[in-house]
Structure formats: structure tokens, C-alpha cells
Short mmCIF file of C-alpha atoms in Angstrom, two decimals:
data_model
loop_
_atom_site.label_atom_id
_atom_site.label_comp_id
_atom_site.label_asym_id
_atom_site.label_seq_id
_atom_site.Cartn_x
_atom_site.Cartn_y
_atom_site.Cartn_z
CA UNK B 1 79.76 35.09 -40.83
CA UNK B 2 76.88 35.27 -38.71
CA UNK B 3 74.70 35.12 -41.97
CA UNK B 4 75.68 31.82 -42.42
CA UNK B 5 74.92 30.63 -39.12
CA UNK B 6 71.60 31.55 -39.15
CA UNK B 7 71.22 29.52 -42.26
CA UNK B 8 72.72 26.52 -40.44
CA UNK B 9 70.74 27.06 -37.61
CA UNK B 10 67.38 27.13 -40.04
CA UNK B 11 68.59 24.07 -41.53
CA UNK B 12 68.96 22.17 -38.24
CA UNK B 13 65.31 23.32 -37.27
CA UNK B 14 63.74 21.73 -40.32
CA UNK B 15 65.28 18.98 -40.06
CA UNK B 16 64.57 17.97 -36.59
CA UNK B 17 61.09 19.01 -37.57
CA UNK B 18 61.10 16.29 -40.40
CA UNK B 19 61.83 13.84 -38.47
CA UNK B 20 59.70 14.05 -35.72
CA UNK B 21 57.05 14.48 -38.49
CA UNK B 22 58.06 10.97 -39.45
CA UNK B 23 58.14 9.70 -36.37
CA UNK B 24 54.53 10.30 -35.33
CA UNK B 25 52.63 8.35 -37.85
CA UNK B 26 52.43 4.80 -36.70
CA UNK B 27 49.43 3.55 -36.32
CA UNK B 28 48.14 1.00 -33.27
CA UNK B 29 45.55 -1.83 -34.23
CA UNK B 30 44.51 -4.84 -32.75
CA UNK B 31 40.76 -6.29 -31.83
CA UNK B 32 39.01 -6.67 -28.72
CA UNK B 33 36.83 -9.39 -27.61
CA UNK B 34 35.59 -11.04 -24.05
CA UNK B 35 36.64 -14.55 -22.77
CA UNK B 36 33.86 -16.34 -25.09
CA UNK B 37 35.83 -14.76 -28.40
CA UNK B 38 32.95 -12.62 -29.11
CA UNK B 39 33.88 -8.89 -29.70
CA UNK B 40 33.49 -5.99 -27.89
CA UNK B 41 31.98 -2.64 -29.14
CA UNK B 42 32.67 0.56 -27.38
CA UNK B 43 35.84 -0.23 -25.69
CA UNK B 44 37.66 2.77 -24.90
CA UNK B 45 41.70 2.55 -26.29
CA UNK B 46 43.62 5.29 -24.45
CA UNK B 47 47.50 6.02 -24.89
CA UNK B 48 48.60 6.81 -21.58
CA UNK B 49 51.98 8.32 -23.24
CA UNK B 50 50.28 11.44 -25.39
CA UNK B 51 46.43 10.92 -24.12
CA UNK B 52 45.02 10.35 -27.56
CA UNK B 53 41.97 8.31 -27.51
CA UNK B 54 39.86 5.82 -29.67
CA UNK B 55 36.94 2.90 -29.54
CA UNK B 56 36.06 0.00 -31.06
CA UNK B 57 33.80 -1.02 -33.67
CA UNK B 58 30.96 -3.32 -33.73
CA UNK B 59 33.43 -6.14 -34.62
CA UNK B 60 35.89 -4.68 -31.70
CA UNK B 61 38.30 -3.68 -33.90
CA UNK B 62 40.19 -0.24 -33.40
CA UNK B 63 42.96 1.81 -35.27
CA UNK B 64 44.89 4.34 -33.06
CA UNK B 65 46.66 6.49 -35.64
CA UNK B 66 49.24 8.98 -36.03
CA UNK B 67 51.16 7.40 -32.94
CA UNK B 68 54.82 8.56 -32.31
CA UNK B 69 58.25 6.03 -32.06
CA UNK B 70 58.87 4.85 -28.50
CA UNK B 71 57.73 3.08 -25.92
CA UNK B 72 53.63 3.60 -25.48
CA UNK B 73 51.14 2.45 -22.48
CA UNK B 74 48.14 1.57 -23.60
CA UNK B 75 44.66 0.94 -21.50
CA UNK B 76 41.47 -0.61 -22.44
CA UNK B 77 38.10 0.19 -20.64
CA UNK B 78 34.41 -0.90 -20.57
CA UNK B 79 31.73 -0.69 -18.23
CA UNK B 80 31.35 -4.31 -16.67
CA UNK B 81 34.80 -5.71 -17.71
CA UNK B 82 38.68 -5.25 -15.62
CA UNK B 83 40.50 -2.69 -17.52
CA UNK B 84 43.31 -4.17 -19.70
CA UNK B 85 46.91 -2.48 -19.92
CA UNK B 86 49.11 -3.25 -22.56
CA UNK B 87 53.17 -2.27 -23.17
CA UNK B 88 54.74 -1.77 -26.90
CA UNK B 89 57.42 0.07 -28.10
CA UNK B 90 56.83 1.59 -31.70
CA UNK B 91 57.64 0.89 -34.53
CA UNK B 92 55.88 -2.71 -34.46
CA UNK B 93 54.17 -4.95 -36.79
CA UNK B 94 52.03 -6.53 -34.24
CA UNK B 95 48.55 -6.98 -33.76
CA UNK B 96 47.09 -6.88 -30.77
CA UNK B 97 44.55 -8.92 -29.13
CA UNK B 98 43.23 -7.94 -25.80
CA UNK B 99 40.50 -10.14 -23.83
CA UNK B 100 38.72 -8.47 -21.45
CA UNK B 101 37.29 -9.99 -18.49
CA UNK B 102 33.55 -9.64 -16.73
CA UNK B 103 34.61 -7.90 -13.68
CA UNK B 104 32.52 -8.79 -10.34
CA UNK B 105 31.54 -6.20 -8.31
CA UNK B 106 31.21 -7.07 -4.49
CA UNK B 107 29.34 -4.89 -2.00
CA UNK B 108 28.84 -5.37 1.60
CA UNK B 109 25.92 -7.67 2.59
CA UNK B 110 22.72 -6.50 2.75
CA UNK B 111 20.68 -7.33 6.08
CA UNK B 112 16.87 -6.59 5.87
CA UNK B 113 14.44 -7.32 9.21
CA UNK B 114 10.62 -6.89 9.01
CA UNK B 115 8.44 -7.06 11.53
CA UNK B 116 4.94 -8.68 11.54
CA UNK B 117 2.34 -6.48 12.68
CA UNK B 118 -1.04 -7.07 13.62
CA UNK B 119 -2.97 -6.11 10.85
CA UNK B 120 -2.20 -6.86 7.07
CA UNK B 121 -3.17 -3.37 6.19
CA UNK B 122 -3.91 -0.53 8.36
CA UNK B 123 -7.12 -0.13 6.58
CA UNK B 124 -9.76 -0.37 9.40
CA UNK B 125 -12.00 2.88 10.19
CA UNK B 126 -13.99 3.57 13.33
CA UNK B 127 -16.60 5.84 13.72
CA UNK B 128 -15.93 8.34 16.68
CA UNK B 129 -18.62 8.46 19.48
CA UNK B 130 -19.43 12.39 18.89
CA UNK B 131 -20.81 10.90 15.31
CA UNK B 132 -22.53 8.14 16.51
CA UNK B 133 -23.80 10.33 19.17
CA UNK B 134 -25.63 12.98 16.44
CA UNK B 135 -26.15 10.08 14.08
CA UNK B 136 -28.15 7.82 17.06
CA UNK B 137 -31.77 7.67 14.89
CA UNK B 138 -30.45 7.06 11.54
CA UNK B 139 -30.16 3.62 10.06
CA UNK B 140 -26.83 2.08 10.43
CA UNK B 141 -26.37 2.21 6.51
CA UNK B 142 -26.52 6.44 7.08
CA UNK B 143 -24.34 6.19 9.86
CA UNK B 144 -21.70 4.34 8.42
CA UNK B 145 -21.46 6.68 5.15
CA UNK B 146 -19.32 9.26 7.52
CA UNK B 147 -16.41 7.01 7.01
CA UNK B 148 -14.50 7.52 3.40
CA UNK B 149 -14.94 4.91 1.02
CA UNK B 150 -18.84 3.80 2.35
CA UNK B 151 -21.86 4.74 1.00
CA UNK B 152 -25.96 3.38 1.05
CA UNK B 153 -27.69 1.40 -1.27
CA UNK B 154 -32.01 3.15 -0.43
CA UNK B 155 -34.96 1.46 -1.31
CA UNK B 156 -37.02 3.57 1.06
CA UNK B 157 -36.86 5.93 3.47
CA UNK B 158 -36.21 3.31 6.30
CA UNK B 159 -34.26 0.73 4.10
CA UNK B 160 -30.56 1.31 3.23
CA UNK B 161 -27.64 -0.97 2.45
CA UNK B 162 -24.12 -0.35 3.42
CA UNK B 163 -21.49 0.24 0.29
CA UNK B 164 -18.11 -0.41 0.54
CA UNK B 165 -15.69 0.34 -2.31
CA UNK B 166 -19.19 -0.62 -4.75
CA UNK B 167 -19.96 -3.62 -3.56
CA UNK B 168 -22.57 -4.45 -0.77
CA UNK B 169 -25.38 -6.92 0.19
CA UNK B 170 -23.45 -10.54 0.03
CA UNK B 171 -20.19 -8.82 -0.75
CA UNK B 172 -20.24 -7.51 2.23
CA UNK B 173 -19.70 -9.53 5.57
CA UNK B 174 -22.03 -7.52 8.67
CA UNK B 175 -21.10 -8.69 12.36
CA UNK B 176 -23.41 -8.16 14.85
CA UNK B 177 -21.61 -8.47 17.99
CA UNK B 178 -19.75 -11.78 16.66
CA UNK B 179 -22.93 -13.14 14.71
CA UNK B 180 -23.23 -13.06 11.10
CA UNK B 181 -26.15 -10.77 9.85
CA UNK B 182 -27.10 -12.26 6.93
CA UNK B 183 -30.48 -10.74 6.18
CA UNK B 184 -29.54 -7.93 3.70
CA UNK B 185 -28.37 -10.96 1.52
CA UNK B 186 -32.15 -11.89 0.36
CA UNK B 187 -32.86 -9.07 -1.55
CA UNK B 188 -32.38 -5.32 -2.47
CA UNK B 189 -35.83 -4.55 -0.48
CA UNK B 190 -33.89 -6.38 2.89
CA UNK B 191 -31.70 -4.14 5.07
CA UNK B 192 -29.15 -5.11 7.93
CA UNK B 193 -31.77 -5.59 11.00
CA UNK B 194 -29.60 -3.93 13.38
CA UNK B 195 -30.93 -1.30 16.13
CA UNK B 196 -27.52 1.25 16.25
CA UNK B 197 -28.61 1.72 19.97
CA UNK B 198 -26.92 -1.47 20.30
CA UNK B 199 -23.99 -0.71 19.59
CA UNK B 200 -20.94 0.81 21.20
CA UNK B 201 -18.90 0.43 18.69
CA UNK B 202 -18.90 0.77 14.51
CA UNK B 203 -15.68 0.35 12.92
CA UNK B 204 -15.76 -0.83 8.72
CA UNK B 205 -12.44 -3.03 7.78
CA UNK B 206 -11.50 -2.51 4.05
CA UNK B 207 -8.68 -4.21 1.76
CA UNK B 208 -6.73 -7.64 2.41
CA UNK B 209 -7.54 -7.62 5.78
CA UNK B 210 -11.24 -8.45 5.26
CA UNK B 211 -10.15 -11.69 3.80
CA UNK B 212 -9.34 -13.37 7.20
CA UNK B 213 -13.26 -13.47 7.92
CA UNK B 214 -14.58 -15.60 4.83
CA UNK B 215 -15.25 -15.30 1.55
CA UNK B 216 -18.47 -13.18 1.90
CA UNK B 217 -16.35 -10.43 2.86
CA UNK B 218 -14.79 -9.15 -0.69
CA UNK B 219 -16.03 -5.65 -0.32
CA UNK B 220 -15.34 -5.48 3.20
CA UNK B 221 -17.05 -5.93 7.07
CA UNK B 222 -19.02 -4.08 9.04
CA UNK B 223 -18.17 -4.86 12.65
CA UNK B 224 -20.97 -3.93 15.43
CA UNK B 225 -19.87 -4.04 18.92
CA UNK B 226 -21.01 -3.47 22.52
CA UNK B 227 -18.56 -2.25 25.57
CA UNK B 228 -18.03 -5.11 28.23
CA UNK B 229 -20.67 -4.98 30.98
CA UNK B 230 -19.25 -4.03 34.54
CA UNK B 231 -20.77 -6.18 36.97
CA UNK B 232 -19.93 -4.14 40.26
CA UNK B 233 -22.39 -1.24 39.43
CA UNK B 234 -26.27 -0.57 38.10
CA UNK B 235 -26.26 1.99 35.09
CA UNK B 236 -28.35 3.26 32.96
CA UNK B 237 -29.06 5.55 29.77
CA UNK B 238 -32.32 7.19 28.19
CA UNK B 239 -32.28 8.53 24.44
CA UNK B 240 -34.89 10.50 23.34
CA UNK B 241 -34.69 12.51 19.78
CA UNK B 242 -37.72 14.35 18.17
CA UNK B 243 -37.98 15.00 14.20
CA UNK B 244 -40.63 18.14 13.30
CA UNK B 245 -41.23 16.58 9.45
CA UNK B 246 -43.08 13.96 10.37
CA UNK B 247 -43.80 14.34 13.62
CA UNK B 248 -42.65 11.74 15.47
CA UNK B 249 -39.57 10.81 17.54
CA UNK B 250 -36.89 7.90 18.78
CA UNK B 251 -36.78 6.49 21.88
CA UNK B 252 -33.92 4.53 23.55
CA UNK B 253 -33.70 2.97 27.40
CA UNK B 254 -30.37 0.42 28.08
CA UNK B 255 -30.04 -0.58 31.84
CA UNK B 256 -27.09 -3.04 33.16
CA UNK B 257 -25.49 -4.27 36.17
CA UNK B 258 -24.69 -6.85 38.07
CA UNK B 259 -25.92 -9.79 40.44
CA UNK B 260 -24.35 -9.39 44.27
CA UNK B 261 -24.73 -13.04 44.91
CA UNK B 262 -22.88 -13.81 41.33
CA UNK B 263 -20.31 -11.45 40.92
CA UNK B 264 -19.16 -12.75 37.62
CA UNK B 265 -22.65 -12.44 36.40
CA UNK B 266 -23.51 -9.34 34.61
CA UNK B 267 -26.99 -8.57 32.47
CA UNK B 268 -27.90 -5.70 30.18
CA UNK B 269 -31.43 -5.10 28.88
CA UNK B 270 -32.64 -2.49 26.03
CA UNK B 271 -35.47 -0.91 24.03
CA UNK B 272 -35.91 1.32 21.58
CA UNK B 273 -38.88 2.65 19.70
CA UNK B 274 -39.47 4.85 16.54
CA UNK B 275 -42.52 6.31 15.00
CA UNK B 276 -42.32 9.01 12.25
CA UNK B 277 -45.41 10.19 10.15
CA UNK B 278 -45.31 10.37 6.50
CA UNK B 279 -42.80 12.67 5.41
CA UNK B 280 -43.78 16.42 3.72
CA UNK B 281 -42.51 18.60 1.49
CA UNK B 282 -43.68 22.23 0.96
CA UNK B 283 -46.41 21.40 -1.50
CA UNK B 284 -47.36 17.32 -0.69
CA UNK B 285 -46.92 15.08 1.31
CA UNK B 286 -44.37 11.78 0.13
CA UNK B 287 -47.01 8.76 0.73
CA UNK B 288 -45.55 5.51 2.47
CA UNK B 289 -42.70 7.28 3.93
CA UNK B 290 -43.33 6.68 7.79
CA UNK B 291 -42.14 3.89 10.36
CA UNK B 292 -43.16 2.10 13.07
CA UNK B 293 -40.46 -0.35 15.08
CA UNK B 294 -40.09 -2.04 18.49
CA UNK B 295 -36.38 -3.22 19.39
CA UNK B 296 -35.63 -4.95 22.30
CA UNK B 297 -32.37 -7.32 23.19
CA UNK B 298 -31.15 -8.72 26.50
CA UNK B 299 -27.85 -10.01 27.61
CA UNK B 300 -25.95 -12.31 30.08
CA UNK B 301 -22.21 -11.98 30.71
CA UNK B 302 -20.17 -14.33 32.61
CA UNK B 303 -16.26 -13.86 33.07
CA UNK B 304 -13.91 -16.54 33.97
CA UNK B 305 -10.13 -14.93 34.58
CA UNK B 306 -9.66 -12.48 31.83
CA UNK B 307 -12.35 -14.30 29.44
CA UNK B 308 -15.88 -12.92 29.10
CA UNK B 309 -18.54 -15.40 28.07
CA UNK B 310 -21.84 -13.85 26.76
CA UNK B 311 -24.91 -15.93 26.30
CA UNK B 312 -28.52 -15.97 24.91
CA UNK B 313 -31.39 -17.63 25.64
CA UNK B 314 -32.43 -18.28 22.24
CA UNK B 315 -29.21 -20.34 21.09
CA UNK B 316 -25.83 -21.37 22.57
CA UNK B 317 -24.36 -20.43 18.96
CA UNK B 318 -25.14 -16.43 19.60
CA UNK B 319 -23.81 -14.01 21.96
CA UNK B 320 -26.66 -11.62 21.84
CA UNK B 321 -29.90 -11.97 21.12
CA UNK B 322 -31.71 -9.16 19.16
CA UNK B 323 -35.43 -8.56 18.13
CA UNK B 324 -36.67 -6.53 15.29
CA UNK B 325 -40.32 -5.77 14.99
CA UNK B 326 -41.46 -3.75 12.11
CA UNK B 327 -45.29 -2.63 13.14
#
């Protein structure tokens, strides 16, 4: 007795496997293309019922296979379109057709405030006063080659170009407190014809900001400056520097002040002097290597309020007035 129940039992299990073998091979086509017709490769066909998963071809078509009897949930995915669902029941002769749609993505706006500032770049260098202080009898060319980016054109030991970024002589615009020094322009044997006694401050502006001053200024400007005059006091300074090759030295006396009767009127008054022998080295001496030069330059200051007019006797057009002699 129980032998034939086990057979029974055996032939119940086969069976049931069978038909559930039967049941699972239906297969699920159908194409997929956007809302222009045009198909879609890559779409991702999942069965949500078993997890079985497929994609489409270049022409969007797809084949899910071996797909069991019943009711199935089916979802279609790509990157950039609204994922698709769609409902059957197997066993079905249908086709399906799914159009997917461009889905739009919206994100919060996007605020963005800039604020102006004063220069276009921050590409404007000043030389510190401890450098112009060791640097006092050099030519300005030399002293203006401690800032990165500037170099010297020489054509002698006295003559020397400033070289910004490679370019220099009409490439590059030289201020001389507010006037346009335009003498190294002429030639290469023609330096800037500025005394750096003058000066109280050096600063070199490189990059898009140079463009604001003109045309001439495409490598860049050198920008020589003097410190307001204060009319209330009399002061004074005296430079005096010695060089042992060559023998010879650099002199320097400024004086300012003001005028009691005109308090708003200030003055400032300067000379300088350099002679140097012909330079030697340890075996000869380097012919046509000395100098000789007289520098002298006055100034009148007037303020109004918070402006500061300064004027020279040679020209209303220039706010300083500045002789070079070369002996």
C-alpha cells in the first residue's frame, strides 16, 4: 500500500513540474520609441513580477523571454525620459508600443551677485621703501627689476630700459608724476630721464588693467610718484652714497615746506648729482663707462578742500617740472 502512494505522489510532482515548465515560456515584445516616432536604444525593460531584465536595440525593439502565465508589471527606463509602466496578463498576442517622454528636470533658481571692484585685475606691484632705500643710485630700469615679471633692456652702463612681460620702450607707458615720459620711445640708445630721488613712490601695473591708460601701454606702466607736500612744516633730506670702483659717489638734497602767509601754498625743491670714474676690473679698466649728471626739479602745490593742484613754471599742462643734464 504505501508503495503505491509514493508512486502517486511522484506522479503528481512531475506533473505539476510540467506544467509550470509550460507555463514560463512566453515571451514579451514590443518597440520603444520617443514622441517624434524615432526609437530608442538602451531602454531598460524590467518585469517587476520575477525581476528579469532586458534592453532595447538600436531600432528599440526588445524580446523579454521565458516569461511565466499571469498577470506581469512591466517598467521602462532611460536616462532623460519619465519611466513608462505597463500592465498585461500572459498569455497575449499583443505588441507593445511604449512612447517615452523627455522628462524636465527643475531645480531651484540659481541667484549669482558680483561685485565690481576697483581694479580689473589685482595685478599692480609696488616696490617697498626698504628697496628703494638700498636701490637709491641705480637707474630706475635696475630698480624696478626687483619686482617679478620686469627686467632692463642696457645699452651702457648708465642706460637701461624697463621690461615688462618682453616688451618695453613704446610698449610700455612711463608716468612721471602724471606726465607721459616719452623719451625712451626714440631709440634703444634713449633711457627714461627720470632722477629716482624723485620719487616716493614706484609701483609697475601689468595685465588688463594697463589698458585704461592708452594704447601705448600693452606691456604695461610704470607709475612714478611723489608723497603730498605738508604745508604746515619745513623738512628736509640729504642722500649721500659712495661707490669704491670708480671712485665716485651720489648726492641727493630735497627741502619742502610751506608759505605762513599762504597756507595752502606748499613748494619742494631738489638736486641730485652723480659722478663715477670709469669702471675697473682686476686686469683693465672698461673705457667709457663713467657718468656725469646734474638733476634738479622744483614744485608748487596748492590745495583747494580735499583737491591738491600742483603746478610748473614751464607749462600749465605738467605737474612737475624735471631737468636732466648729462655733463
Amino acid at each position: 500500500m504505501f508503495r503505491y502512494l509514493w508512486m502517486l505522489a511522484l506522479l503528481l510532482h512531475f506533473g505539476l513540474d510540467a506544467n509550470a515548465q509550460t507555463s514560463c515560456l512566453f515571451t514579451i515584445s514590443g518597440t520603444a520609441v520617443d514622441v517624434e516616432a524615432k526609437p530608442l536604444a538602451g531602454v531598460a525593460v524590467r518585469n517587476a513580477t520575477n525581476s528579469s531584465i532586458t534592453y532595447t536595440d538600436r531600432y528599440g525593439n526588445f524580446r523579454l523571454k521565458k516569461q511565466c502565465a499571469g498577470r506581469q508589471l512591466l517598467t521602462f527606463s532611460l536616462l532623460g525620459y519619465d519611466t513608462q509602466e505597463k500592465t498585461l496578463s500572459l498569455p497575449t498576442s499583443e505588441s507593445l508600443h511604449i512612447t517615452m517622454k523627455i522628462s524636465i528636470v527643475h531645480v531651484q533658481d540659481v541667484t549669482i551677485t558680483g561685485i565690481q571692484s576697483e581694479h580689473i585685475t589685482s595685478s599692480k606691484h609696488h616696490l617697498s621703501a626698504d628697496t628703494r632705500q638700498e636701490l637709491r643710485a641705480k637707474p630706475l630700469a635696475e630698480m624696478l627689476s626687483q619686482i617679478a615679471g620686469v627686467t632692463q633692456l642696457n645699452t651702457g652702463s648708465t642706460i637701461s630700459k624697463p621690461v615688462i612681460n618682453g616688451l618695453h620702450s613704446n610698449r610700455v607707458l612711463v608716468l612721471n608724476h602724471g606726465v607721459r615720459q616719452e623719451g625712451q620711445q626714440w631709440g634703444a640708445e634713449h633711457a627714461p630721464e627720470i632722477d629716482p630721488f624723485t620719487a616716493d613712490r614706484l609701483e609697475v601695473i601689468k595685465g588688463a588693467e594697463g589698458v585704461r591708460y592708452g594704447a601705448d601701454a600693452l606691456g604695461g606702466v610704470v607709475i612714478s610718484a611723489a608723497n603730498p607736500i605738508d604745508p604746515s612744516k619745513i623738512t628736509g633730506r640729504v642722500d649721500l652714497l659712495g661707490q669704491s670702483n670708480g671712485r665716485g659717489g651720489v648726492g641727493n638734497v630735497r627741502l619742502e615746506g610751506g608759505i605762513t602767509s599762504l597756507p595752502n601754498l606748499a613748494w619742494r625743491i631738489q638736486a641730485s648729482t652723480k659722478k663715477i670714474g670709469n669702471l675697473k676690473t682686476a686686469e683693465y679698466i672698461l673705457g667709457n663707462t663713467g657718468a656725469q649728471e646734474l638733476n634738479l626739479s622744483g614744485l608748487l602745490q596748492y590745495q583747494t578742500g580735499i583737491m591738491i593742484w600742483s603746478f610748473s613754471t614751464v607749462t600749465s599742462a605738467l605737474i612737475w617740472v624735471f631737468f636732466m643734464v648729462h655733463m
